[in-house]
Coordinates of C-alpha atoms and ligand atoms in Angstrom, one line a residue:
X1 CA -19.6 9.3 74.2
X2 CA -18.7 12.5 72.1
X3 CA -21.4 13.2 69.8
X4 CA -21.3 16.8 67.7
X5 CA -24.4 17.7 66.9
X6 CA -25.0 17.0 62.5
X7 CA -23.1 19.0 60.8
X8 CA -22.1 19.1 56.4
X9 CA -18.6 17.5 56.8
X10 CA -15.4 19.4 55.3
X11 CA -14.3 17.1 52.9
X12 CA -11.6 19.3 51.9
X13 CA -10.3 19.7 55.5
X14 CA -10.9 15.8 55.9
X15 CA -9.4 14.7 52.9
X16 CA -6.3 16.6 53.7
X17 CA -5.8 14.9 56.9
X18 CA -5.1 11.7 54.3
X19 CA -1.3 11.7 53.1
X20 CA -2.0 8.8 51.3
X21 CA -5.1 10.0 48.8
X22 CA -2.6 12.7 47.2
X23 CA -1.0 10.5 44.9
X24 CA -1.5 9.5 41.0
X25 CA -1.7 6.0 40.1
X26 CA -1.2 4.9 36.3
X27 CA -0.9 8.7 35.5
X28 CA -4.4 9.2 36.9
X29 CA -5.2 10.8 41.0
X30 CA -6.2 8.0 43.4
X31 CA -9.7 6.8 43.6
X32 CA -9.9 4.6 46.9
X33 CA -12.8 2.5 46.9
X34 CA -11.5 -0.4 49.0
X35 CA -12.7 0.6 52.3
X36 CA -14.3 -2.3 53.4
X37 CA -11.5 -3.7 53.0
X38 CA -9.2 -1.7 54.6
X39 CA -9.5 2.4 55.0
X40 CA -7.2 4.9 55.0
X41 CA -5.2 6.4 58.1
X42 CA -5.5 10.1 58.5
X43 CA -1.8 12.0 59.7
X44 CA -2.6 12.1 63.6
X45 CA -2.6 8.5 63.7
X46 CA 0.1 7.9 61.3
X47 CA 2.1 10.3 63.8
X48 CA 0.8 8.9 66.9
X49 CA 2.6 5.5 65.4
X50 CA 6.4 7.6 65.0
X51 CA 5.7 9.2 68.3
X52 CA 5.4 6.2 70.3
X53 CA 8.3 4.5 68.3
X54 CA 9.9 7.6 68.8
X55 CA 9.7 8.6 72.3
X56 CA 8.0 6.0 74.5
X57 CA 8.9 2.3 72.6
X58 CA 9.1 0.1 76.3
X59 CA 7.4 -3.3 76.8
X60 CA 4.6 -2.8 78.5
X61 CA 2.9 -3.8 82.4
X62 CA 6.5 -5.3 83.1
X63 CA 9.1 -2.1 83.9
X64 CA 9.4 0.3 86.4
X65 CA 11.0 2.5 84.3
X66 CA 9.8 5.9 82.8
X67 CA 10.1 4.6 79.3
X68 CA 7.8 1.4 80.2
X69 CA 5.1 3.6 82.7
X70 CA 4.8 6.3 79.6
X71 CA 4.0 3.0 76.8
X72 CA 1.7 1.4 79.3
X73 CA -0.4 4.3 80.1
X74 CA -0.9 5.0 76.5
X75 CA -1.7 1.4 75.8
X76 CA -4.2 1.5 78.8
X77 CA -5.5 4.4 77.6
X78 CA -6.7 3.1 73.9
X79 CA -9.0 0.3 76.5
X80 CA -10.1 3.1 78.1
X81 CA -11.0 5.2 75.1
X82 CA -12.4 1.9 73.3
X83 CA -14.8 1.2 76.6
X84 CA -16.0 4.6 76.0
X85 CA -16.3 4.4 71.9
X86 CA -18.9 1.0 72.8
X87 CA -20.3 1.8 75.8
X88 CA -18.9 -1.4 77.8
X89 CA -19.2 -1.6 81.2
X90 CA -16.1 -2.6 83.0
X91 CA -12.5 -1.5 81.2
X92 CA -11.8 -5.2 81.8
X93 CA -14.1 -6.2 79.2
X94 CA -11.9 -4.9 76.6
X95 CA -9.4 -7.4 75.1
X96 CA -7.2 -6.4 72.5
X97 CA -6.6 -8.9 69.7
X98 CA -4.7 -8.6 65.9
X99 CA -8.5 -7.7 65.0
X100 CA -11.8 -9.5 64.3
X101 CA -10.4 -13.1 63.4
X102 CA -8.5 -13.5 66.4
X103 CA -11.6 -12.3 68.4
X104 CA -13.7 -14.3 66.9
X105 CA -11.5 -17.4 67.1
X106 CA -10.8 -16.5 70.6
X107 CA -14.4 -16.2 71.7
X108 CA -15.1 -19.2 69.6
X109 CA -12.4 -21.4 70.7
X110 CA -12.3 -20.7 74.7
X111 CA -16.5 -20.4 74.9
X112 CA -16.7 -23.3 72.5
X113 CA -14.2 -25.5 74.4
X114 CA -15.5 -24.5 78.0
X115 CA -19.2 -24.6 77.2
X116 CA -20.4 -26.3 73.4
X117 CA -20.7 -30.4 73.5
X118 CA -21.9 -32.8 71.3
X119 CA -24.9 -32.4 69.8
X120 CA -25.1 -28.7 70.3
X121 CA -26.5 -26.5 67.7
X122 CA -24.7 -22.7 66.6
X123 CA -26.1 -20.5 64.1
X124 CA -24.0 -18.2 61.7
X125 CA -25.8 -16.3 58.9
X126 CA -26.1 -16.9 55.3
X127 CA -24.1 -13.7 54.8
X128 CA -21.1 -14.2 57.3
X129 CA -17.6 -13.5 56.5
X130 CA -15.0 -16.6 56.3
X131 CA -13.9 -15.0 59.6
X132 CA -17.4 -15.6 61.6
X133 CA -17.5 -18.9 59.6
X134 CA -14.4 -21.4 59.8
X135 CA -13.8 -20.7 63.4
X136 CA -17.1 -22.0 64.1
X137 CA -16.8 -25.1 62.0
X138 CA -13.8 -25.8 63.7
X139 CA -15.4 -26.0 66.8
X140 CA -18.3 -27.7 65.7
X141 CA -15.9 -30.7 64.2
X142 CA -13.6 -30.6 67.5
X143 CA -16.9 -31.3 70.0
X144 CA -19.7 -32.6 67.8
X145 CA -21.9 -29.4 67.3
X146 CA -23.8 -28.4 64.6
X147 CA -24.0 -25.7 62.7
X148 CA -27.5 -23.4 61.4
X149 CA -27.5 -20.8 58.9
X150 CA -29.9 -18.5 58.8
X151 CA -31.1 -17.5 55.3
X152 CA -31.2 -14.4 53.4
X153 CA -33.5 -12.7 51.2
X154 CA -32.9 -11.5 47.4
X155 CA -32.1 -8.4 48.4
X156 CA -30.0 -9.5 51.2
X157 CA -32.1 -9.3 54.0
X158 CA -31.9 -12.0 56.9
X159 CA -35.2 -14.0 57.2
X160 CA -36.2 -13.5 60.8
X161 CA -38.9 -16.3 60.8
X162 CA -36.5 -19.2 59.4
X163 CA -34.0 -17.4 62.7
X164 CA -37.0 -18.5 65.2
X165 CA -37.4 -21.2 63.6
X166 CA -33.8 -22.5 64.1
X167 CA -33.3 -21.1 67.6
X168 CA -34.3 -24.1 70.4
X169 CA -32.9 -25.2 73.6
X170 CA -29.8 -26.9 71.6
X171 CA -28.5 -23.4 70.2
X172 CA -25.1 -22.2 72.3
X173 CA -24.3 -19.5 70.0
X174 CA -25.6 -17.3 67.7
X175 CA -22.8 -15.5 65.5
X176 CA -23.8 -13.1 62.8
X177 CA -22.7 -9.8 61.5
X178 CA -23.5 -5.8 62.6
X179 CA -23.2 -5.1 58.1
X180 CA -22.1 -7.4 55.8
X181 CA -18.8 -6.4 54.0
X182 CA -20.1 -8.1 50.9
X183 CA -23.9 -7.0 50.8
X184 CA -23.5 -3.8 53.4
X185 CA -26.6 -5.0 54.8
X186 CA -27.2 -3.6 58.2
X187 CA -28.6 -6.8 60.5
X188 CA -31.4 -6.3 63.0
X189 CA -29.0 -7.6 65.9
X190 CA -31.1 -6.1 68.8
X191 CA -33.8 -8.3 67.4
X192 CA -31.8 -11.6 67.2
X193 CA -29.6 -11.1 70.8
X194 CA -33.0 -10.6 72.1
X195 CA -34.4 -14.4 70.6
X196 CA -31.1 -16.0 71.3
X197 CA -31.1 -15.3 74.8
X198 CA -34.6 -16.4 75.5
X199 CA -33.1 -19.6 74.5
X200 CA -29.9 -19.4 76.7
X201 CA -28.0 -19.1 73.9
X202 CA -24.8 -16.5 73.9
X203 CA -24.5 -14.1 71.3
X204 CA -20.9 -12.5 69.3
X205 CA -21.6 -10.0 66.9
X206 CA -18.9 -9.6 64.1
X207 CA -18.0 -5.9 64.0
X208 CA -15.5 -5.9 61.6
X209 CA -18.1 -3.1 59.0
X210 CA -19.9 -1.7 61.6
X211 CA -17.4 -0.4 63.8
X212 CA -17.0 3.5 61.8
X213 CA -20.6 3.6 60.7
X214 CA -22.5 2.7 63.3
X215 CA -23.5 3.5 66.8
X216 CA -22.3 0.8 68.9
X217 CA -23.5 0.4 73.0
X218 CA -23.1 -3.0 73.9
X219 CA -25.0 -2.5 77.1
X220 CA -27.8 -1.6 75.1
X221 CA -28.0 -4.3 72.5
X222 CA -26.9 -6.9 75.3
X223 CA -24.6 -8.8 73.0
X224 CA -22.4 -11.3 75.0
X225 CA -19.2 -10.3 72.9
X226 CA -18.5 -7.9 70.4
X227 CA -15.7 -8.1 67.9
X228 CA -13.5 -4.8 66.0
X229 CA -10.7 -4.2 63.8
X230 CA -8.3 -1.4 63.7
X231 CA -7.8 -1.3 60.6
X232 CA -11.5 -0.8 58.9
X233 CA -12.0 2.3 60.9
X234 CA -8.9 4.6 59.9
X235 CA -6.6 2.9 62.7
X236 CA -3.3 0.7 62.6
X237 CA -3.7 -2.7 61.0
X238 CA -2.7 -6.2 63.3
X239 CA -4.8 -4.9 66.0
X240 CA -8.4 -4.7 67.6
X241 CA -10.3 -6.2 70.4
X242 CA -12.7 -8.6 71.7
X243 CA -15.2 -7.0 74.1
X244 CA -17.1 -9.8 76.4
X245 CA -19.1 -10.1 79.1
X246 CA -16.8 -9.6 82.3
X247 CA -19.3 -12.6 83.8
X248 CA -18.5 -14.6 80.6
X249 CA -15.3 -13.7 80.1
X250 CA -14.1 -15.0 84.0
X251 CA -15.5 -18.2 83.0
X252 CA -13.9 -18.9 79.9
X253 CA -10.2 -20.5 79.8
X254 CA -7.2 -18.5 78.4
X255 CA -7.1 -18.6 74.4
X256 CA -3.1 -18.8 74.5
X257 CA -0.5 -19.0 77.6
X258 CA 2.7 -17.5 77.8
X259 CA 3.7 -14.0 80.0
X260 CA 1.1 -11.3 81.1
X261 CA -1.6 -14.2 81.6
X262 CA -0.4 -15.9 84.3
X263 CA -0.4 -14.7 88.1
X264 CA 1.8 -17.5 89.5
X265 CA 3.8 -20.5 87.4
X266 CA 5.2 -23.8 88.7
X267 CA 6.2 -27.3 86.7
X268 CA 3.3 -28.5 88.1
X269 CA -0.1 -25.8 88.0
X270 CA -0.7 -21.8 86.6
X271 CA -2.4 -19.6 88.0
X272 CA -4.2 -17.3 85.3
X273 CA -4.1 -13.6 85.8
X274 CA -7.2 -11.1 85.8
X275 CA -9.3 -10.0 83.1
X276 CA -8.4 -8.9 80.5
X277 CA -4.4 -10.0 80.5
X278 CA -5.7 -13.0 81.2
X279 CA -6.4 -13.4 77.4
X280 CA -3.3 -11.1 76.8
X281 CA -0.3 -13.6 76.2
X282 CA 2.8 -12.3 75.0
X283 CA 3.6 -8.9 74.5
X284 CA 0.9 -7.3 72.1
X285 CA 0.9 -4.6 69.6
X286 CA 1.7 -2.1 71.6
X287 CA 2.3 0.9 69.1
X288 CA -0.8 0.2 67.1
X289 CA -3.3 -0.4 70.3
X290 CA -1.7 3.2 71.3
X291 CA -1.9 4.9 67.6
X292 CA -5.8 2.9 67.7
X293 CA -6.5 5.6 70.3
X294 CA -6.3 8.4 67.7
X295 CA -8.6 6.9 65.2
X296 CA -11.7 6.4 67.9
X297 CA -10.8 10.6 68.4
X298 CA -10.9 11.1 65.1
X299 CA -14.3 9.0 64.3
X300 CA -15.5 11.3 68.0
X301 CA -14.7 14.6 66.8
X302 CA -16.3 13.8 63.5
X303 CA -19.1 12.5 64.5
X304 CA -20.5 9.1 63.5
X305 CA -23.6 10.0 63.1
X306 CA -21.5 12.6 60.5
X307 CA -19.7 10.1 58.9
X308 CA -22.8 7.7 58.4
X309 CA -25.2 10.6 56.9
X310 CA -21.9 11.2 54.4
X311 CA -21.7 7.7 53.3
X312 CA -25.3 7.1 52.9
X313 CA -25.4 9.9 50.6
X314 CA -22.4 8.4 48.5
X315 CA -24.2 5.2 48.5
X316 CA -27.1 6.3 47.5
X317 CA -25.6 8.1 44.4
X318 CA -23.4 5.5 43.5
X319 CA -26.2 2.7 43.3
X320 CA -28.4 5.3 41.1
X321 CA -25.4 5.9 38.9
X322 CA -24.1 2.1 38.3
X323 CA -27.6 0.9 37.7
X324 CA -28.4 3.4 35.1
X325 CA -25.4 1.7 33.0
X326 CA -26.1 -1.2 30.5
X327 CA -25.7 -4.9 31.7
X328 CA -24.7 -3.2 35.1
X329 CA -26.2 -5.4 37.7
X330 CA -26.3 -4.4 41.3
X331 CA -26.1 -7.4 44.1
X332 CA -27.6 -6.2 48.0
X333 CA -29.9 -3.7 47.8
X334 CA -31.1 -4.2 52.0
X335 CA -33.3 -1.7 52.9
X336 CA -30.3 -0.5 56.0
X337 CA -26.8 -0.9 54.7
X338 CA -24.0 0.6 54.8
X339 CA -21.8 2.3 52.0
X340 CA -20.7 -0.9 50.3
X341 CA -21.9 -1.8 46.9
X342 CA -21.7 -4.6 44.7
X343 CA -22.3 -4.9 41.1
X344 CA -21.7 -7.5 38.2
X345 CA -21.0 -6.8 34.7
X346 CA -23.0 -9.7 32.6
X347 CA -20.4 -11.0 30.5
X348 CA -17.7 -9.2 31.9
X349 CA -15.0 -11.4 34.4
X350 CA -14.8 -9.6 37.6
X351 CA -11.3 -9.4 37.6
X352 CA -11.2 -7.5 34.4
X353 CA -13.1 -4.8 35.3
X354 CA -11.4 -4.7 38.9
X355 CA -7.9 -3.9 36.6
X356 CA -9.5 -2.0 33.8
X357 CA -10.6 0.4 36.3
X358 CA -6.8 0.2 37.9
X359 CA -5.4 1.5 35.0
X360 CA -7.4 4.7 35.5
X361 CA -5.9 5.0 39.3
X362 CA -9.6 3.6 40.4
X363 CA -9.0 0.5 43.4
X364 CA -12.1 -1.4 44.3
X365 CA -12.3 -4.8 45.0
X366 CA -13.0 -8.0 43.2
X367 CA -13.9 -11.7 44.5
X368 CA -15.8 -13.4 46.5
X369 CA -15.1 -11.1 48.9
X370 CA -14.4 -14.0 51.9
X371 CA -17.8 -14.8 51.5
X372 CA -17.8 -18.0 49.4
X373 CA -21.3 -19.3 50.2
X374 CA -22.8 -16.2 49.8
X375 CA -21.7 -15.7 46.4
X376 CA -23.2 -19.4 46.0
X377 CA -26.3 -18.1 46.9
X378 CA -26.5 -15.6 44.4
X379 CA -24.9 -17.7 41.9
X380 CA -22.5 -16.2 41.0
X381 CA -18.5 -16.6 41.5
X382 CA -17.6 -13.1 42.4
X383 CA -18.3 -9.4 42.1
X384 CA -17.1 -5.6 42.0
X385 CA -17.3 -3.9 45.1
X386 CA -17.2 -0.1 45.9
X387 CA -17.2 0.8 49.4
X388 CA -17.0 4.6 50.6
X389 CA -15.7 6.1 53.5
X390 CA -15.8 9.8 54.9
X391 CA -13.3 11.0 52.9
X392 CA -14.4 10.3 49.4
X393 CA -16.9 11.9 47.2
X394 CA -19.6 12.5 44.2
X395 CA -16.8 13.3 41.9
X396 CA -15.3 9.9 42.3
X397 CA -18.4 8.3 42.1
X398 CA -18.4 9.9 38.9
X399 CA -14.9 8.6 37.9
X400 CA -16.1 5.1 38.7
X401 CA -19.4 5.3 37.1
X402 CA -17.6 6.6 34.0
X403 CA -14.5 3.9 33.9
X404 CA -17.6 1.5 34.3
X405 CA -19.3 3.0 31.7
X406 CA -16.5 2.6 29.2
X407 CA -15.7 -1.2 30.1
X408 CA -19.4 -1.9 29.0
X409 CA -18.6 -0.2 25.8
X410 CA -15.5 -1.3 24.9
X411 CA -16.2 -5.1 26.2
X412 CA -19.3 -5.5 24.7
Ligands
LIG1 N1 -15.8 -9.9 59.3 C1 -16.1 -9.0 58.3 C2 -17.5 -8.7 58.1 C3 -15.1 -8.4 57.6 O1 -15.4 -7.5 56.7 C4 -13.7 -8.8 57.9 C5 -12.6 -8.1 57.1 N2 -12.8 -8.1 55.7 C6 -13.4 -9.7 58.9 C7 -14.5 -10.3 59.6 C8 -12.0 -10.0 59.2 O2 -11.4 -8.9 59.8 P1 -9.8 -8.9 60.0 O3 -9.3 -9.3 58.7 O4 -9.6 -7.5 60.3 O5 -9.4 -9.8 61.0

């Protein structure tokens, strides 16, 4: 893994790299702080997208011709890059997906169906996404397993003793989040792979916010599958991968069938081909799993370590500044997190200050955030959220602070 030694990032020199952040909205310069949601793509990948289309645009593993060998050596090289970026094993053990639902519901549906029965117990968190949530219930109703949820803390914290408590010989799964996209808590994962697999029990960790913060080595933590999208660390949306166990993974049945996963096909029996096209039906998405390649580079170059110390700074500000403001109510305030806050307004709908803030080019998000039942457990129906990535800075935290500010005075 490429790690520069910590260094004061460029923002200048980042935030050029960003077509997209030079641009008024309303009549007032683009604040983005969505990126939880989704972040921006700097130019190299954006290029890396026309270049493919471009120059090498073939369907991939099937042709002999230069056009096809060009797209699938770029395509094989994002896996190769990815294995790197975690620290998997075996190439193999990288599956590329449309992102962390269809990784999770693949790892959900084809362990679940091979290996959960009746009576069987899996536990989610108290602060999963819909995403490490439904897929599991579905499961659960299809074979007559349970579900646990481990609770949380009022600062957002998972409770580590209720965990143990839940785990016994009935637990299959466990399925909980690297950092919350609502609370940004970061969740003590080594701990709880660790205490699921003194039960027997396997263990997918949702990467969806973790994945351009965070150090990642899967071989370290010992997670059975791993999940990443794209899209949330400055890549191509509609893509991302599963990684799993290759053990695992060989004994698990295909998620969908069609061409790529099969080695042999009669009327009457399919054979299934090797890890990992074996859970690569169809042709994928070949120009964003090639453009993914870029982001990962750029993340390397930078440094995550970099990136983190950046956004922990911007974090730190921006909860300082919001709380100081009147009725300004902060939700997820975890000792580890990462930069995503929320905050409340008393009095104040959500969705109001979500648009006010619009009108003076300022995008955050506003909701439940797909995370009904935590919002349930504070309460409440929805929230603000400000999330920060590399490229943003004090000045906007400033902007937001001061849009917020103005809100409470003209609403109250
Ligand atoms: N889990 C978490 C924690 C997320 O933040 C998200 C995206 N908001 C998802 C899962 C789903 O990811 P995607 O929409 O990329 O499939």
């Amino acid at each position: 893994m490429n790690t520069p030694a910590a260094i004061e990032l460029n923002l200048e020199k980042i935030r050029k790299q960003f077509p997209v952040l030079h641009q008024q909205v309303n009549g007032n310069p683009l604040v983005y702080l969505d990126n939880a949601a989704t972040n921006q793509k700097p130019k190299r990948v954006i290029d890396a997208l026309t270049r493919y289309y471009e120059h090498d645009n073939a369907n991939i593993h099937r042709g002999i011709h230069t056009l096809a060998e060009r797209a699938t050596k770029a395509y094989e090289e994002t896996r190769h890059t990815m294995q790197r970026f975690i620290n998997a094993k075996h190439v193999e053990e990288i599956i590329f997906t449309r992102g962390v639902t269809e990784s999770i519901n693949l790892g959900s549906s084809s362990y679940g169906r091979a290996f959960v029965k009746a009576g069987d117990e899996i536990i989610i968190s108290g602060m999963e996404h819909h995403s490490n949530i439904v897929p599991w219930q579905l499961i659960c109703e299809e074979k007559g397993a349970i579900i646990k949820v481990i609770p949380l803390s009022e600062v957002g914290e998972l409770d580590l003793d209720a965990y143990q408590k839940l785990l016994s010989g009935k637990t299959k799964v466990v399925a909980v989040n690297h950092a919350s996209n609502s609370l940004g808590s970061i969740n003590p994962i080594k701990e709880i792979i660790d205490l699921a697999h003194q039960v027997g029990a396997v263990v997918l960790i949702d990467g969806a916010q973790s994945s351009a913060h965070l150090p990642i080595d899967v071989q370290a933590l010992d997670c059975d599958f791993y999940c990443i999208s794209s899209h949330k660390m400055y890549g191509p949306t509609g893509t991302g991968i599963l990684y799993g166990k290759k053990e695992l993974l060989e004994k698990m049945p295909p998620y969908m069938g069609g061409g790529e996963m099969i080695k042999d096909v009669t009327f009457e029996k399919t054979t299934y081909n090797d890890l990992p096209y074996k859970f690569e039906a169809g042709t994928p998405n070949i120009a964003d799993v090639v453009a993914l390649n870029e982001a990962i580079l750029f993340i390397n170059e930078l440094g995550k370590e970099n990136i983190a110390n950046h956004e922990a700074e911007l974090l730190s500000y921006a909860a300082k500044k919001l709380s100081s403001i009147p009725s300004v109510r902060l939700i997820g305030t975890a000792r580890e997190k990462v930069s995503v806050q929320l905050f409340v307004i008393d009095g104040i709908h959500h969705f109001d200050i979500g648009q006010m803030l619009d009108t003076r080019g300022i995008a955050v998000r506003t909701g439940h955030h797909c995370t009904q039942p935590l919002m349930e457990r504070y309460g409440i129906e929805g929230t603000v959220r400000a999330s920060f990535s590399v490229y943003n800075t004090k000045e906007e935290i400033d902007l937001l602070a001061e849009g917020v500010e103005r809100i409470v005075k003209f609403l109250k």
